[in-house]
């Protein structure tokens, strides 16, 4: 019987792209859309890997199946690295492909071609909540680790400052926000065509994240992401299943529905693999091409005359950030599980 793998996304365009990449494996491929009760996860990590991990862990926990999640950032040099990990919601909580692209072009304006460099980065994470073997290890470039089932024991959270810092990963995120703020205040960065507008966008991102607020600032609830909040995933990392003598998880996140199918089927130890892919390019002055999705119409890969939105799916997947990360993950799956 084929094992099932759930792509942790409700984005039909992304799911279609990932399904094409997964077609070579002997797995039944599903998506988050096949599980209406699956809650959203708050993507409050400071890297694409951490955000992908959060999505994969929650999806595996709920469904009881292998989960694969990805997360993408777009760093534009002239915009001080923005949109960065906020690429999907750069233009606000109701962001669309079109509004994100329009905002980037507005901010870039008449920035000359020599200063329009950008980088796409994608992290892909595989989480197996029921590994059949206890000795899995992935070869590089994949990075693997074992996790305790985060929901194996739920005794709540002891409310101490030290535990809350670790639980929410607050310190790491506050450092990221502080760097952005200092750069804005000191004007020691590039700000594209419209400095004031980029400052406004950045402040909006700060006010949508409770960890970024300073004394006296108020959370903009309309911009705040709703969903299940997971801790720093290092909380559950172990050397391997042989460490069973260690105590069970001391804290377990809330928000997983009581009727989640995975509650009855998930094992005590989970296996995780993560890979990354990157592609350099530049931002065009206007959208070009009708294929792809997201920022594809304004991203021209290095050495190419076409944008990603002008490339057929197979050609795009051969060079794209997501294609690179997923191929590395699939290679790790075949080597580790003997699939395909």
CSV table of C-alpha atoms in Angstrom, one decimal:
chain,number,residue,atom,x,y,z
A,1,UNK,CA,0.0,0.0,0.0
A,2,UNK,CA,1.4,3.4,-1.0
A,3,UNK,CA,2.2,5.8,1.8
A,4,UNK,CA,0.6,9.2,1.6
A,5,UNK,CA,2.5,12.5,1.5
A,6,UNK,CA,0.6,15.7,2.2
A,7,UNK,CA,1.9,18.9,0.5
A,8,UNK,CA,1.4,21.6,3.2
A,9,UNK,CA,-0.2,24.2,1.1
A,10,UNK,CA,-3.6,25.4,-0.1
A,11,UNK,CA,-2.0,27.4,-2.9
A,12,UNK,CA,-3.2,25.6,-6.0
A,13,UNK,CA,-0.4,26.9,-8.2
A,14,UNK,CA,2.3,25.8,-5.8
A,15,UNK,CA,0.6,22.4,-5.2
A,16,UNK,CA,0.5,21.8,-9.0
A,17,UNK,CA,4.2,22.6,-9.3
A,18,UNK,CA,5.2,20.3,-6.4
A,19,UNK,CA,3.0,17.5,-7.6
A,20,UNK,CA,4.9,17.5,-10.9
A,21,UNK,CA,8.1,17.2,-9.0
A,22,UNK,CA,6.8,14.4,-6.8
A,23,UNK,CA,5.4,12.3,-9.7
A,24,UNK,CA,8.5,10.1,-9.9
A,25,UNK,CA,8.1,8.7,-6.4
A,26,UNK,CA,5.8,5.8,-5.5
A,27,UNK,CA,3.7,7.9,-3.1
A,28,UNK,CA,0.1,9.1,-3.1
A,29,UNK,CA,0.3,12.8,-3.2
A,30,UNK,CA,-2.3,14.9,-1.4
A,31,UNK,CA,-2.5,18.6,-0.2
A,32,UNK,CA,-3.8,20.6,2.7
A,33,UNK,CA,-7.0,21.1,0.7
A,34,UNK,CA,-7.8,17.4,1.2
A,35,UNK,CA,-8.0,18.1,4.9
A,36,UNK,CA,-10.6,20.8,5.6
A,37,UNK,CA,-10.1,20.8,9.3
A,38,UNK,CA,-6.3,21.3,9.1
A,39,UNK,CA,-5.6,24.6,11.0
A,40,UNK,CA,-3.3,27.3,9.6
A,41,UNK,CA,0.1,27.8,11.3
A,42,UNK,CA,1.5,31.2,12.1
A,43,UNK,CA,4.7,31.6,10.1
A,44,UNK,CA,6.7,33.5,12.6
A,45,UNK,CA,10.2,31.9,12.1
A,46,UNK,CA,13.1,34.1,11.1
A,47,UNK,CA,14.2,31.9,8.2
A,48,UNK,CA,12.5,30.0,5.4
A,49,UNK,CA,13.6,26.7,6.9
A,50,UNK,CA,11.9,27.5,10.2
A,51,UNK,CA,8.7,28.5,8.6
A,52,UNK,CA,8.7,25.4,6.4
A,53,UNK,CA,9.3,23.3,9.5
A,54,UNK,CA,6.4,24.8,11.3
A,55,UNK,CA,4.0,24.1,8.4
A,56,UNK,CA,5.3,20.5,8.0
A,57,UNK,CA,5.2,19.6,11.7
A,58,UNK,CA,1.6,20.8,12.1
A,59,UNK,CA,0.5,19.1,8.9
A,60,UNK,CA,2.1,15.8,9.9
A,61,UNK,CA,0.6,16.1,13.4
A,62,UNK,CA,-2.9,16.7,12.1
A,63,UNK,CA,-3.0,14.2,9.1
A,64,UNK,CA,-0.8,11.4,10.5
A,65,UNK,CA,0.9,11.3,7.1
A,66,UNK,CA,4.3,12.4,5.8
A,67,UNK,CA,4.2,16.2,5.3
A,68,UNK,CA,6.2,18.3,2.9
A,69,UNK,CA,6.3,22.0,3.2
A,70,UNK,CA,8.2,24.8,1.5
A,71,UNK,CA,8.7,28.4,2.2
A,72,UNK,CA,10.2,31.1,-0.1
A,73,UNK,CA,11.8,34.4,0.3
A,74,UNK,CA,12.7,37.1,-2.2
A,75,UNK,CA,15.5,39.4,-1.3
A,76,UNK,CA,16.0,42.5,-3.4
A,77,UNK,CA,19.3,44.3,-2.8
A,78,UNK,CA,18.0,47.8,-3.5
A,79,UNK,CA,15.1,47.3,-1.0
A,80,UNK,CA,17.4,46.4,1.9
A,81,UNK,CA,16.6,42.7,1.4
A,82,UNK,CA,12.8,43.1,1.4
A,83,UNK,CA,10.4,41.4,0.9
A,84,UNK,CA,12.6,38.6,2.4
A,85,UNK,CA,10.5,36.1,4.3
A,86,UNK,CA,7.4,38.3,4.0
A,87,UNK,CA,7.2,37.8,0.2
A,88,UNK,CA,3.8,36.1,0.3
A,89,UNK,CA,2.2,38.9,2.3
A,90,UNK,CA,4.4,41.9,1.4
A,91,UNK,CA,1.5,44.1,0.3
A,92,UNK,CA,-0.7,43.3,3.4
A,93,UNK,CA,-2.8,40.6,5.0
A,94,UNK,CA,-5.0,40.4,1.9
A,95,UNK,CA,-2.1,40.3,-0.5
A,96,UNK,CA,-2.5,38.9,-4.0
A,97,UNK,CA,0.1,38.0,-6.6
A,98,UNK,CA,-0.8,41.2,-8.4
A,99,UNK,CA,-0.7,43.5,-5.4
A,100,UNK,CA,2.7,42.1,-4.3
A,101,UNK,CA,4.2,42.6,-7.8
A,102,UNK,CA,2.8,46.1,-8.1
A,103,UNK,CA,4.2,47.1,-4.7
A,104,UNK,CA,7.7,45.8,-5.6
A,105,UNK,CA,7.6,47.7,-9.0
A,106,UNK,CA,6.4,50.8,-7.2
A,107,UNK,CA,9.2,50.7,-4.7
A,108,UNK,CA,11.8,50.0,-7.4
A,109,UNK,CA,10.6,52.7,-9.7
A,110,UNK,CA,13.4,53.9,-11.9
A,111,UNK,CA,16.2,52.1,-10.1
A,112,UNK,CA,18.8,51.4,-12.9
A,113,UNK,CA,19.3,47.9,-14.3
A,114,UNK,CA,22.7,47.6,-12.6
A,115,UNK,CA,21.1,47.9,-9.1
A,116,UNK,CA,18.0,45.6,-9.6
A,117,UNK,CA,19.7,42.3,-8.4
A,118,UNK,CA,17.5,39.9,-6.4
A,119,UNK,CA,17.6,36.4,-5.0
A,120,UNK,CA,14.9,33.8,-4.6
A,121,UNK,CA,15.4,31.2,-1.9
A,122,UNK,CA,13.3,28.2,-1.0
A,123,UNK,CA,13.5,25.7,1.8
A,124,UNK,CA,11.7,22.3,1.6
A,125,UNK,CA,11.0,20.2,4.7
A,126,UNK,CA,9.9,16.6,5.0
A,127,UNK,CA,8.4,15.3,8.2
A,128,UNK,CA,7.6,11.7,8.7
A,129,UNK,CA,5.5,11.1,11.9
A,130,UNK,CA,5.5,7.3,11.5
A,131,UNK,CA,9.0,6.3,10.3
A,132,UNK,CA,9.3,2.5,9.7
A,133,UNK,CA,13.0,2.5,10.5
A,134,UNK,CA,14.8,4.0,13.5
A,135,UNK,CA,18.1,4.6,11.8
A,136,UNK,CA,17.3,7.1,9.1
A,137,UNK,CA,20.1,9.6,8.3
A,138,UNK,CA,20.1,11.9,5.3
A,139,UNK,CA,23.2,12.7,3.3
A,140,UNK,CA,24.1,16.3,2.5
A,141,UNK,CA,23.1,18.6,1.1
A,142,UNK,CA,20.0,17.5,3.0
A,143,UNK,CA,20.0,18.1,6.8
A,144,UNK,CA,18.2,15.6,8.9
A,145,UNK,CA,17.2,15.3,12.5
A,146,UNK,CA,14.8,13.4,14.8
A,147,UNK,CA,12.0,15.0,16.8
A,148,UNK,CA,9.9,13.8,19.6
A,149,UNK,CA,6.2,13.9,18.8
A,150,UNK,CA,5.3,17.4,20.1
A,151,UNK,CA,1.9,16.2,21.1
A,152,UNK,CA,3.0,13.0,22.9
A,153,UNK,CA,2.3,14.7,26.2
A,154,UNK,CA,0.5,17.9,26.9
A,155,UNK,CA,0.8,19.3,30.4
A,156,UNK,CA,0.6,23.0,29.5
A,157,UNK,CA,3.1,25.7,29.8
A,158,UNK,CA,4.7,26.8,33.0
A,159,UNK,CA,4.6,30.6,32.7
A,160,UNK,CA,8.2,31.7,33.4
A,161,UNK,CA,10.0,34.3,31.3
A,162,UNK,CA,12.8,31.8,30.4
A,163,UNK,CA,10.3,29.3,29.0
A,164,UNK,CA,8.3,31.8,27.1
A,165,UNK,CA,11.4,33.1,25.4
A,166,UNK,CA,12.3,29.6,24.2
A,167,UNK,CA,8.7,28.7,23.5
A,168,UNK,CA,8.1,31.6,21.2
A,169,UNK,CA,11.6,32.0,19.9
A,170,UNK,CA,11.1,35.6,20.8
A,171,UNK,CA,14.8,36.5,21.2
A,172,UNK,CA,15.7,35.5,17.7
A,173,UNK,CA,12.8,37.3,16.1
A,174,UNK,CA,13.4,40.5,18.2
A,175,UNK,CA,17.0,40.6,17.0
A,176,UNK,CA,15.8,40.4,13.4
A,177,UNK,CA,13.3,43.2,13.9
A,178,UNK,CA,15.9,45.3,15.8
A,179,UNK,CA,18.3,45.1,12.9
A,180,UNK,CA,15.7,46.3,10.4
A,181,UNK,CA,14.7,49.2,12.7
A,182,UNK,CA,18.3,50.3,13.3
A,183,UNK,CA,19.0,50.3,9.6
A,184,UNK,CA,15.9,52.4,8.9
A,185,UNK,CA,16.7,54.9,11.7
A,186,UNK,CA,20.4,55.3,10.6
A,187,UNK,CA,19.6,55.4,6.9
A,188,UNK,CA,22.6,53.1,6.3
A,189,UNK,CA,20.8,51.1,3.6
A,190,UNK,CA,19.4,51.3,0.1
A,191,UNK,CA,15.8,52.1,-0.1
A,192,UNK,CA,14.9,51.9,-3.8
A,193,UNK,CA,13.0,54.6,-5.6
A,194,UNK,CA,10.6,55.5,-2.8
A,195,UNK,CA,12.3,55.5,0.6
A,196,UNK,CA,9.3,56.8,2.5
A,197,UNK,CA,7.0,54.2,1.0
A,198,UNK,CA,9.4,51.3,1.9
A,199,UNK,CA,9.6,52.7,5.5
A,200,UNK,CA,5.8,52.6,5.6
A,201,UNK,CA,5.6,49.0,4.4
A,202,UNK,CA,8.3,47.9,6.9
A,203,UNK,CA,6.5,49.6,9.8
A,204,UNK,CA,3.3,47.8,8.7
A,205,UNK,CA,5.1,44.5,8.9
A,206,UNK,CA,6.4,45.4,12.4
A,207,UNK,CA,3.0,46.3,13.7
A,208,UNK,CA,1.5,43.1,12.5
A,209,UNK,CA,4.0,41.0,14.6
A,210,UNK,CA,3.6,41.2,18.4
A,211,UNK,CA,7.2,40.3,18.9
A,212,UNK,CA,8.3,43.4,17.1
A,213,UNK,CA,6.3,45.9,19.1
A,214,UNK,CA,8.1,48.5,21.2
A,215,UNK,CA,6.6,50.0,24.4
A,216,UNK,CA,3.6,52.1,23.5
A,217,UNK,CA,3.0,50.5,20.1
A,218,UNK,CA,-0.2,48.8,19.3
A,219,UNK,CA,-0.7,45.5,17.4
A,220,UNK,CA,-2.5,46.0,14.1
A,221,UNK,CA,-4.8,43.1,14.4
A,222,UNK,CA,-6.0,43.4,10.8
A,223,UNK,CA,-2.4,42.6,9.7
A,224,UNK,CA,-1.6,40.0,12.4
A,225,UNK,CA,-1.5,36.4,11.1
A,226,UNK,CA,-4.0,34.1,12.7
A,227,UNK,CA,-3.5,30.4,13.3
A,228,UNK,CA,-1.6,27.9,15.5
A,229,UNK,CA,1.6,29.2,17.0
A,230,UNK,CA,4.4,26.7,17.3
A,231,UNK,CA,7.6,27.2,19.4
A,232,UNK,CA,11.2,27.1,18.2
A,233,UNK,CA,11.3,23.6,16.8
A,234,UNK,CA,14.6,22.9,18.5
A,235,UNK,CA,12.5,22.2,21.6
A,236,UNK,CA,11.6,18.8,20.3
A,237,UNK,CA,14.9,17.8,18.7
A,238,UNK,CA,16.6,14.6,19.9
A,239,UNK,CA,19.7,12.6,18.8
A,240,UNK,CA,17.5,9.7,17.7
A,241,UNK,CA,14.9,7.2,18.9
A,242,UNK,CA,17.5,5.5,21.0
A,243,UNK,CA,17.2,8.5,23.4
A,244,UNK,CA,13.9,7.2,24.7
A,245,UNK,CA,15.2,7.4,28.3
A,246,UNK,CA,14.9,11.2,28.1
A,247,UNK,CA,11.7,12.7,29.4
A,248,UNK,CA,8.8,13.4,27.1
A,249,UNK,CA,8.1,16.8,25.8
A,250,UNK,CA,7.4,19.1,28.8
A,251,UNK,CA,5.2,21.5,26.8
A,252,UNK,CA,2.9,20.8,24.0
A,253,UNK,CA,1.3,23.4,21.7
A,254,UNK,CA,-2.4,24.1,21.8
A,255,UNK,CA,-4.5,24.4,18.7
A,256,UNK,CA,-4.4,20.8,17.3
A,257,UNK,CA,-8.1,19.7,17.1
A,258,UNK,CA,-9.0,16.8,19.4
A,259,UNK,CA,-10.3,14.8,16.4
A,260,UNK,CA,-7.2,15.2,14.3
A,261,UNK,CA,-6.5,11.8,12.6
A,262,UNK,CA,-2.8,11.9,13.4
A,263,UNK,CA,-3.4,11.9,17.2
A,264,UNK,CA,-4.1,8.2,17.0
A,265,UNK,CA,-1.5,7.1,14.5
A,266,UNK,CA,1.6,9.2,14.9
A,267,UNK,CA,4.6,7.6,16.5
A,268,UNK,CA,6.7,8.9,19.4
A,269,UNK,CA,9.6,9.9,17.2
A,270,UNK,CA,9.5,11.7,13.9
A,271,UNK,CA,12.1,12.0,11.1
A,272,UNK,CA,12.8,15.3,9.4
A,273,UNK,CA,14.8,16.3,6.3
A,274,UNK,CA,15.4,19.8,5.0
A,275,UNK,CA,16.9,21.2,1.8
A,276,UNK,CA,17.4,24.6,0.2
A,277,UNK,CA,17.6,26.1,-3.2
A,278,UNK,CA,18.6,29.6,-4.5
A,279,UNK,CA,18.6,31.4,-7.7
A,280,UNK,CA,20.0,34.8,-8.6
A,281,UNK,CA,18.5,37.3,-11.0
A,282,UNK,CA,17.1,40.8,-11.4
A,283,UNK,CA,13.8,42.6,-11.1
A,284,UNK,CA,12.3,43.7,-14.4
A,285,UNK,CA,10.6,47.1,-14.8
A,286,UNK,CA,7.3,45.6,-15.7
A,287,UNK,CA,5.6,42.1,-15.6
A,288,UNK,CA,6.5,39.9,-18.5
A,289,UNK,CA,4.9,36.5,-19.2
A,290,UNK,CA,1.7,34.7,-18.3
A,291,UNK,CA,3.0,31.4,-16.8
A,292,UNK,CA,4.1,30.6,-13.3
A,293,UNK,CA,2.8,32.6,-10.3
A,294,UNK,CA,3.8,35.0,-7.5
A,295,UNK,CA,6.8,37.2,-8.5
A,296,UNK,CA,7.7,35.1,-11.5
A,297,UNK,CA,6.6,37.8,-14.1
A,298,UNK,CA,9.2,40.3,-12.7
A,299,UNK,CA,12.1,37.9,-11.9
A,300,UNK,CA,14.6,37.3,-14.7
A,301,UNK,CA,17.1,34.6,-13.7
A,302,UNK,CA,20.8,35.4,-14.1
A,303,UNK,CA,22.0,34.8,-17.7
A,304,UNK,CA,18.4,34.6,-19.0
A,305,UNK,CA,16.5,36.9,-21.3
A,306,UNK,CA,13.1,35.6,-20.1
A,307,UNK,CA,11.4,35.9,-16.8
A,308,UNK,CA,10.3,32.8,-14.9
A,309,UNK,CA,6.8,33.5,-16.1
A,310,UNK,CA,7.8,33.0,-19.7
A,311,UNK,CA,9.2,29.5,-19.1
A,312,UNK,CA,7.2,26.3,-19.5
A,313,UNK,CA,6.8,24.4,-16.1
A,314,UNK,CA,9.5,21.8,-16.9
A,315,UNK,CA,12.0,24.4,-17.9
A,316,UNK,CA,11.3,26.6,-14.9
A,317,UNK,CA,11.5,23.7,-12.5
A,318,UNK,CA,14.9,22.7,-13.9
A,319,UNK,CA,16.5,26.0,-12.7
A,320,UNK,CA,14.2,27.5,-10.1
A,321,UNK,CA,14.8,27.8,-6.4
A,322,UNK,CA,11.9,25.6,-5.5
A,323,UNK,CA,12.9,23.1,-8.2
A,324,UNK,CA,16.5,22.9,-6.8
A,325,UNK,CA,15.3,22.5,-3.2
A,326,UNK,CA,12.7,19.8,-4.1
A,327,UNK,CA,15.1,17.8,-6.3
A,328,UNK,CA,17.6,17.7,-3.4
A,329,UNK,CA,14.8,16.6,-1.1
A,330,UNK,CA,13.6,13.9,-3.5
A,331,UNK,CA,17.2,12.6,-3.8
A,332,UNK,CA,17.4,12.4,0.0
A,333,UNK,CA,14.1,10.6,0.1
A,334,UNK,CA,15.3,8.0,-2.4
A,335,UNK,CA,18.6,7.5,-0.7
A,336,UNK,CA,17.1,7.3,2.8
A,337,UNK,CA,13.9,5.4,2.1
A,338,UNK,CA,14.8,3.6,-1.1
A,339,UNK,CA,11.8,5.1,-2.9
A,340,UNK,CA,11.4,5.5,-6.7
